[in-house]
Coordinates of C-alpha atoms and ligand atoms in Angstrom, one line a residue:
M587 CA -105.0 -117.1 98.3
A588 CA -103.3 -114.2 96.4
K589 CA -99.6 -114.7 95.9
T590 CA -97.0 -112.2 97.2
F591 CA -93.8 -111.4 95.4
E592 CA -90.7 -111.8 97.6
G593 CA -88.0 -110.1 95.6
S594 CA -86.4 -106.7 96.4
F595 CA -86.8 -103.9 93.9
T596 CA -83.6 -102.2 95.0
Q597 CA -81.3 -105.2 95.0
Q598 CA -78.7 -105.1 92.3
E599 CA -76.6 -108.0 91.2
P600 CA -73.3 -108.5 93.1
L601 CA -70.2 -107.4 91.2
S602 CA -68.3 -110.1 89.4
Q603 CA -65.2 -111.7 90.8
S604 CA -63.1 -109.9 88.1
A605 CA -64.4 -106.6 89.4
V606 CA -63.7 -107.5 93.0
D607 CA -60.1 -108.7 92.0
A608 CA -59.5 -105.4 90.1
A609 CA -60.7 -103.4 93.1
I610 CA -58.4 -105.3 95.4
A611 CA -55.4 -104.7 93.1
V612 CA -56.1 -100.9 93.1
L613 CA -56.5 -100.9 96.9
Q614 CA -53.2 -102.9 97.3
S615 CA -51.4 -100.4 95.0
G616 CA -52.5 -97.5 97.2
R617 CA -52.8 -95.4 94.0
L618 CA -56.5 -94.4 94.0
H619 CA -56.2 -90.9 92.5
R620 CA -56.4 -91.0 88.7
Y621 CA -53.2 -89.0 88.3
N622 CA -51.3 -91.0 90.8
L623 CA -49.5 -93.3 88.4
A624 CA -46.4 -95.5 88.6
P625 CA -43.8 -94.8 85.8
G626 CA -45.3 -96.1 82.5
E627 CA -48.7 -96.9 84.1
V628 CA -51.8 -95.9 82.1
G629 CA -54.2 -96.2 85.0
E630 CA -57.7 -97.7 85.4
V631 CA -59.5 -94.4 84.7
A632 CA -57.7 -93.7 81.4
Q633 CA -58.2 -97.2 80.3
L634 CA -61.9 -97.0 81.1
E635 CA -62.3 -93.8 79.2
A636 CA -60.7 -95.3 76.1
E637 CA -62.9 -98.5 76.4
F638 CA -66.1 -96.5 76.9
R639 CA -65.2 -94.2 73.9
D640 CA -64.7 -97.3 71.7
W641 CA -67.9 -98.9 72.9
Q642 CA -70.0 -95.7 72.5
G643 CA -68.4 -94.9 69.2
C644 CA -67.7 -91.3 69.9
G645 CA -64.6 -89.1 69.6
Y646 CA -63.8 -88.3 73.3
C647 CA -64.8 -89.6 76.7
L648 CA -64.2 -88.1 80.2
A649 CA -64.9 -90.1 83.4
V650 CA -66.3 -88.0 86.2
T651 CA -67.8 -88.4 89.7
S652 CA -71.5 -88.5 88.8
G653 CA -74.1 -88.1 86.0
G654 CA -75.1 -84.8 87.6
Q655 CA -71.5 -83.5 87.5
A656 CA -71.2 -84.6 83.9
M657 CA -74.3 -82.5 83.1
Q658 CA -73.0 -79.4 85.0
I659 CA -69.7 -79.7 83.2
A660 CA -71.4 -80.2 79.8
L661 CA -73.5 -77.1 80.3
R662 CA -70.5 -75.0 81.2
A663 CA -68.4 -76.4 78.4
C664 CA -71.2 -75.4 76.0
G665 CA -70.9 -71.9 77.2
V666 CA -73.9 -71.7 79.6
T667 CA -73.3 -68.9 82.1
P668 CA -75.4 -67.6 85.1
G669 CA -78.8 -66.2 84.0
D670 CA -79.0 -68.1 80.7
A671 CA -82.1 -70.0 79.8
V672 CA -81.7 -73.8 79.3
L673 CA -84.5 -75.9 77.8
T674 CA -85.2 -79.3 79.4
N675 CA -87.9 -81.9 80.0
A676 CA -90.7 -81.1 82.5
F677 CA -90.7 -84.8 83.4
T678 CA -87.2 -85.9 84.5
L679 CA -85.3 -86.6 87.6
A680 CA -84.2 -83.9 90.0
P681 CA -80.5 -83.9 89.0
V682 CA -81.4 -82.6 85.6
P683 CA -83.0 -79.2 86.6
G684 CA -80.5 -79.4 89.5
A685 CA -77.5 -79.3 87.1
I686 CA -79.1 -76.3 85.3
G687 CA -79.7 -74.6 88.7
A688 CA -76.1 -75.4 89.8
V689 CA -74.6 -73.4 87.0
G690 CA -76.9 -70.5 87.8
A691 CA -79.0 -71.0 84.7
R692 CA -82.8 -71.0 84.4
P693 CA -84.6 -74.2 83.4
V694 CA -87.3 -73.6 80.7
L695 CA -89.5 -76.7 81.0
V696 CA -90.8 -78.5 77.9
E697 CA -94.0 -80.7 78.0
T698 CA -94.0 -84.4 77.9
D699 CA -96.2 -86.4 75.5
Q700 CA -98.3 -89.4 76.5
N701 CA -95.4 -91.8 75.6
L702 CA -93.2 -89.9 78.0
R703 CA -91.0 -88.3 75.3
L704 CA -90.2 -84.6 74.9
D705 CA -93.1 -82.9 73.1
L706 CA -91.4 -81.6 70.0
D707 CA -94.2 -79.1 69.1
D708 CA -93.9 -77.6 72.6
L709 CA -90.1 -77.6 72.1
E710 CA -90.5 -75.5 69.0
R711 CA -92.8 -73.1 70.8
K712 CA -90.4 -72.8 73.8
I713 CA -87.4 -72.2 71.5
R714 CA -89.3 -69.3 69.9
A715 CA -90.5 -67.9 73.2
S716 CA -87.1 -68.0 75.0
D717 CA -83.6 -67.0 74.2
A718 CA -82.2 -70.5 75.2
R719 CA -79.2 -71.6 73.2
V720 CA -79.0 -75.1 74.8
L721 CA -81.4 -78.0 75.3
L722 CA -80.6 -80.5 78.0
V723 CA -82.8 -83.4 76.7
S724 CA -83.4 -86.1 79.3
H725 CA -84.2 -89.5 77.8
M726 CA -86.3 -90.1 80.8
R727 CA -87.1 -93.7 81.7
G728 CA -85.3 -94.8 78.5
H729 CA -87.8 -93.3 76.0
L730 CA -86.1 -91.7 73.1
C731 CA -88.0 -89.1 71.1
D732 CA -87.8 -88.8 67.3
M733 CA -84.1 -87.9 67.4
E734 CA -83.9 -86.9 63.7
R735 CA -86.7 -84.4 64.2
L736 CA -85.3 -83.2 67.5
M737 CA -81.9 -82.5 65.9
A738 CA -83.5 -80.8 62.8
I739 CA -85.4 -78.5 65.1
C740 CA -82.4 -77.6 67.3
D741 CA -79.9 -77.3 64.4
A742 CA -82.3 -74.9 62.5
A743 CA -82.7 -72.8 65.6
G744 CA -78.9 -72.8 66.6
V745 CA -79.7 -74.7 69.9
A746 CA -76.9 -77.0 71.1
V747 CA -78.2 -80.4 72.4
V748 CA -76.8 -82.0 75.5
E749 CA -78.2 -85.6 76.0
D750 CA -78.9 -87.0 79.4
C751 CA -78.4 -90.7 78.8
A752 CA -78.7 -91.9 82.4
H753 CA -81.5 -94.3 81.3
T754 CA -80.3 -95.0 77.7
M755 CA -76.8 -96.2 78.1
G756 CA -76.8 -98.9 75.4
A757 CA -80.0 -97.8 73.7
R758 CA -80.2 -96.8 70.0
W759 CA -82.4 -94.7 67.7
N760 CA -82.4 -95.9 64.1
G761 CA -79.2 -97.8 64.8
T762 CA -77.3 -94.8 66.3
R763 CA -76.4 -95.0 69.9
S764 CA -78.2 -92.6 72.3
G765 CA -75.6 -90.0 73.1
N766 CA -74.2 -89.7 69.6
F767 CA -76.9 -87.2 68.3
G768 CA -76.2 -84.1 70.4
K769 CA -73.1 -82.0 71.0
V770 CA -72.4 -83.7 74.3
A771 CA -73.8 -86.7 76.2
C772 CA -73.9 -87.5 79.9
F773 CA -74.1 -90.9 81.5
S774 CA -74.4 -92.1 85.1
T775 CA -72.8 -95.2 86.7
Q776 CA -74.7 -94.6 89.9
T777 CA -75.9 -97.8 91.6
Y778 CA -79.4 -97.8 90.0
K779 CA -78.3 -97.3 86.4
H780 CA -76.9 -99.7 83.8
M781 CA -73.4 -100.0 85.3
N782 CA -72.8 -99.7 89.1
S783 CA -69.9 -97.9 90.7
G784 CA -71.9 -96.5 93.6
E785 CA -71.5 -93.0 92.1
G786 CA -69.9 -92.1 88.8
G787 CA -70.5 -90.8 85.3
F788 CA -69.2 -90.1 81.8
L789 CA -69.2 -87.2 79.4
T790 CA -68.8 -87.9 75.7
T791 CA -68.5 -85.7 72.7
D792 CA -67.0 -85.4 69.2
D793 CA -66.0 -81.8 69.7
A794 CA -62.3 -81.3 70.7
D795 CA -62.9 -77.9 72.2
I796 CA -65.7 -79.1 74.4
A797 CA -63.7 -82.2 75.4
A798 CA -60.8 -79.9 76.4
R799 CA -63.0 -77.5 78.4
A800 CA -64.8 -80.4 80.1
T801 CA -61.5 -82.1 81.1
I802 CA -60.1 -78.9 82.7
L803 CA -63.5 -78.3 84.4
S804 CA -63.4 -81.9 85.8
G805 CA -60.2 -80.9 87.7
S806 CA -57.4 -82.2 85.5
Y807 CA -55.0 -79.4 86.5
M808 CA -52.3 -79.5 83.8
L809 CA -52.3 -83.3 83.8
Y810 CA -54.7 -83.7 80.8
D811 CA -52.1 -85.7 78.9
R812 CA -52.8 -88.6 81.3
H813 CA -56.3 -89.0 80.0
G814 CA -57.4 -92.1 78.0
A815 CA -59.7 -90.6 75.4
G816 CA -59.1 -86.8 75.4
P817 CA -58.4 -84.4 72.6
P818 CA -54.8 -83.5 71.4
A819 CA -52.8 -81.2 73.5
D820 CA -53.3 -78.2 71.2
A821 CA -57.1 -78.3 71.9
F822 CA -56.3 -77.2 75.5
A823 CA -54.5 -73.9 74.6
E824 CA -57.4 -71.7 75.9
A825 CA -59.3 -74.0 78.1
R826 CA -56.4 -74.7 80.4
L827 CA -56.4 -71.2 81.6
E828 CA -60.0 -70.2 81.3
M829 CA -62.0 -73.0 82.9
P830 CA -62.5 -73.3 86.6
N831 CA -61.5 -76.5 88.4
C832 CA -64.7 -78.2 89.6
S833 CA -63.0 -81.3 91.2
A834 CA -65.2 -84.0 89.7
R835 CA -62.6 -86.6 88.8
M836 CA -63.3 -90.3 88.8
D837 CA -61.0 -92.4 91.0
A838 CA -59.1 -95.6 90.1
L839 CA -61.2 -97.8 92.3
R840 CA -64.5 -97.0 90.6
A841 CA -62.9 -97.2 87.2
A842 CA -61.5 -100.7 88.1
I843 CA -64.9 -102.0 88.9
L844 CA -66.5 -100.4 85.9
R845 CA -64.2 -101.9 83.3
P846 CA -65.4 -105.5 83.8
Q847 CA -69.0 -104.3 83.8
L848 CA -68.6 -102.5 80.5
A849 CA -67.4 -105.8 79.0
T850 CA -70.7 -107.4 79.9
L851 CA -73.0 -104.4 79.3
D852 CA -74.4 -105.6 76.0
E853 CA -75.2 -109.0 77.5
N854 CA -77.1 -107.2 80.3
V855 CA -79.0 -105.0 77.9
A856 CA -80.3 -108.2 76.3
R857 CA -81.2 -109.6 79.8
W858 CA -83.1 -106.4 80.7
N859 CA -85.0 -106.5 77.4
A860 CA -86.0 -110.1 77.9
R861 CA -87.5 -109.1 81.3
Y862 CA -89.1 -106.0 79.9
R863 CA -90.9 -108.0 77.1
V864 CA -92.3 -110.4 79.7
L865 CA -93.6 -107.5 81.8
E866 CA -94.9 -105.6 78.8
R867 CA -96.8 -108.7 77.5
G868 CA -98.2 -109.4 80.9
L869 CA -99.3 -105.9 81.6
A870 CA -100.9 -105.4 78.1
A871 CA -103.2 -108.3 78.9
Q872 CA -105.0 -105.9 81.4
N873 CA -106.9 -103.7 79.0
I874 CA -107.7 -100.9 81.5
L875 CA -104.0 -100.2 81.6
S876 CA -102.0 -98.5 78.8
V877 CA -98.4 -99.5 78.2
I878 CA -96.1 -97.0 76.7
E879 CA -95.7 -97.3 73.0
R880 CA -92.2 -98.1 71.7
P881 CA -91.5 -96.8 68.2
G882 CA -89.9 -99.1 65.7
E883 CA -86.9 -96.8 65.4
E884 CA -86.1 -97.3 69.1
S885 CA -83.9 -100.1 70.5
P886 CA -84.3 -99.4 74.2
V887 CA -82.9 -100.8 77.4
G888 CA -85.8 -102.1 79.5
S889 CA -84.4 -101.4 82.9
S890 CA -87.7 -99.9 84.0
I891 CA -91.3 -100.1 82.8
Q892 CA -94.1 -97.5 82.9
F893 CA -97.8 -97.7 82.4
R894 CA -100.8 -95.3 82.6
L895 CA -104.2 -95.8 84.1
T896 CA -106.0 -92.9 82.4
E897 CA -109.4 -93.6 83.9
F898 CA -108.2 -93.9 87.5
T899 CA -109.0 -91.2 90.1
K900 CA -106.3 -90.0 92.5
A901 CA -107.8 -92.2 95.2
Q902 CA -107.7 -95.2 92.9
C903 CA -104.1 -94.5 92.0
Q904 CA -103.2 -94.5 95.7
A905 CA -105.3 -97.6 96.3
L906 CA -103.3 -99.4 93.6
L907 CA -100.0 -98.5 95.2
A908 CA -101.2 -99.9 98.5
A909 CA -102.7 -103.0 96.9
T910 CA -99.5 -103.9 94.9
A911 CA -97.3 -103.0 97.9
A912 CA -99.3 -105.4 100.1
R913 CA -98.3 -108.1 97.6
G914 CA -94.7 -107.2 97.5
V915 CA -94.7 -105.1 94.2
E916 CA -93.3 -101.6 94.6
L917 CA -94.6 -99.2 92.0
K918 CA -93.9 -95.5 91.8
W919 CA -96.7 -93.1 91.0
F920 CA -95.9 -89.7 89.6
G921 CA -99.2 -88.1 90.6
S922 CA -98.5 -87.7 94.3
V923 CA -98.6 -84.1 95.6
E924 CA -95.8 -84.7 98.1
P925 CA -92.5 -85.9 96.6
T926 CA -91.7 -89.4 98.1
G927 CA -88.2 -90.7 97.9
F928 CA -87.6 -89.6 94.3
T929 CA -88.5 -86.2 92.9
S930 CA -89.7 -86.1 89.3
S931 CA -92.5 -83.5 89.6
H932 CA -91.6 -80.0 88.5
H933 CA -93.8 -78.8 91.3
S934 CA -91.2 -79.9 93.8
W935 CA -88.3 -77.9 92.2
R936 CA -89.0 -74.6 93.9
Y937 CA -85.7 -73.1 92.8
V938 CA -87.1 -73.2 89.2
N939 CA -89.5 -70.4 88.2
A940 CA -93.0 -71.9 88.5
Q941 CA -94.2 -72.9 85.0
T942 CA -97.6 -74.0 83.6
L943 CA -97.4 -77.5 82.1
P944 CA -100.9 -78.9 81.8
E945 CA -100.0 -81.8 79.5
T946 CA -97.2 -83.1 81.7
D947 CA -99.4 -82.7 84.8
R948 CA -102.2 -84.6 83.2
I949 CA -99.9 -87.4 82.1
L950 CA -98.1 -87.7 85.4
A951 CA -101.4 -87.8 87.4
T952 CA -102.0 -91.4 86.3
L953 CA -98.5 -92.6 85.4
F954 CA -96.9 -95.6 87.2
D955 CA -93.3 -96.8 87.1
M956 CA -91.5 -99.9 88.1
R957 CA -87.8 -100.6 88.1
V958 CA -86.6 -104.0 86.8
P959 CA -83.5 -105.1 88.6
L960 CA -81.5 -107.9 86.9
T961 CA -81.9 -109.9 90.1
F962 CA -85.5 -110.6 89.0
S963 CA -85.9 -113.7 86.7
E964 CA -88.3 -113.8 83.8
A965 CA -90.6 -115.9 85.9
D966 CA -90.5 -113.2 88.6
C967 CA -91.6 -110.7 85.9
Q968 CA -94.4 -112.9 84.9
Q969 CA -95.6 -113.1 88.5
I970 CA -95.3 -109.3 89.0
A971 CA -97.3 -108.6 85.9
E972 CA -100.0 -110.9 87.2
I973 CA -100.1 -109.2 90.6
I974 CA -100.4 -105.8 88.9
R975 CA -103.2 -107.0 86.6
E976 CA -105.1 -108.4 89.5
A977 CA -104.6 -105.3 91.6
V978 CA -105.7 -103.0 88.8
A979 CA -108.9 -105.1 88.3
E980 CA -109.7 -105.0 92.0
V981 CA -109.2 -101.2 92.2
A982 CA -111.1 -100.6 89.0
A983 CA -114.1 -102.5 90.5
S984 CA -114.2 -100.1 93.5
P985 CA -114.5 -96.5 92.0
D986 CA -115.4 -95.0 95.4
T987 CA -112.1 -95.9 97.0
I988 CA -111.2 -93.7 99.9
P989 CA -107.7 -92.2 99.6
A990 CA -105.3 -94.5 101.5
P991 CA -102.1 -93.2 103.2
E992 CA -99.2 -93.5 100.8
A993 CA -97.4 -96.8 101.1
E994 CA -93.8 -96.7 102.3
Q995 CA -91.4 -97.5 99.5
A996 CA -87.8 -98.7 99.2
V997 CA -86.0 -95.7 97.7
A998 CA -84.1 -95.9 94.4
C999 CA -82.6 -92.6 93.2
E1000 CA -83.2 -92.7 89.5
Ligands
LIG759 C1 -79.7 -90.7 87.9 C2 -80.1 -89.7 86.9 C3 -79.2 -88.7 86.5 C4 -77.9 -88.4 87.2 O1 -77.3 -89.3 87.9 P1 -76.3 -89.2 89.1 O2 -75.1 -90.0 88.7 O3 -77.0 -89.8 90.3 O4 -75.9 -87.7 89.3 C5 -79.5 -87.9 85.5 N1 -80.7 -88.0 84.9 C6 -81.6 -89.0 85.2 C7 -82.9 -89.0 84.4 C8 -81.3 -89.8 86.2 O5 -82.2 -90.8 86.5

């Protein structure tokens, strides 16, 4: 009798007692707004900003309400105005083209390669063919492209790089933290990312002018001296009067529950990677299936895993989703015509000018994805890999599979 996996793919770990205690202290104080401080008080948000800056090893850090807001603010702070072209990945999550759309700019989509990284040859072509001055590169599903080559291409062309690090908080390329390559980096602390405050995000940069503009954009009024990791007051001379207030401040409650999580983030990165290695090894034993290559320069955070079934038809892909779901394993498949729960297909972003991306379409057609919550043990991961291997073998043995209705999935917005 085939075994079924009983765990939940959307269940995160509970917050620690120290996070709960910090939250209660904020609630009891009644001072939830970041600028509502008692005399001499630094505040949870400012402390979090300083701690994240030190952990990330960057010049400045601004805490905001979401990763999506961090990206919108980053684009504006880099001078993007309505009508401008902004380069980005064709394969990413909806908030990325959404941030470009929200500032009135036009996404120019760049192809994805078979290892799910930005196709740097296509990037060069699209830089030449457009007048884009900014690239919003999304390290989608934690896969970092050759960051030295990416920066060399963009620096030579005068293209500013904004990094979307929603899936790479804690990852490194050649020893440098993801987020420390481009002009600005954006992080998310939404529930399904590497720290969990429900909603939330960070913007980091080494550029004092960008940090000042971003701070005013986030809704600091003239209270920017109450920040924990902002630039000196003179950096605000122009920004303070020129930047619109977008009201995207982080509040004290979320900051209070994030600070203890930051303290254990490195530990959690190691826990994710241990689970990833079990899954990767288990999946690689099924030779019909291609796992995604991880270059030696990359130190990733294995909070999700992807694989491709290049020989599978659409019907077989659907059959695999159904077969694994029947045994308790929730996979995402990026080849579906109708967006289900998450939207990572450029075809479902109708506010973006339709663009032809044959490589990305070809890769997404047989691409599968699975999130790896820390509530799974390594033994769970072993069982999951076994279920996937068996389901793949079963489906591969029936090439005439009839398309099944798509299985209902628990939704994780990442
Ligand atoms: C989740 C996510 C974001 C933005 O996160 P929010 O905090 O939910 O706005 C950005 N990029 C990617 C790739 C994501 O998965």
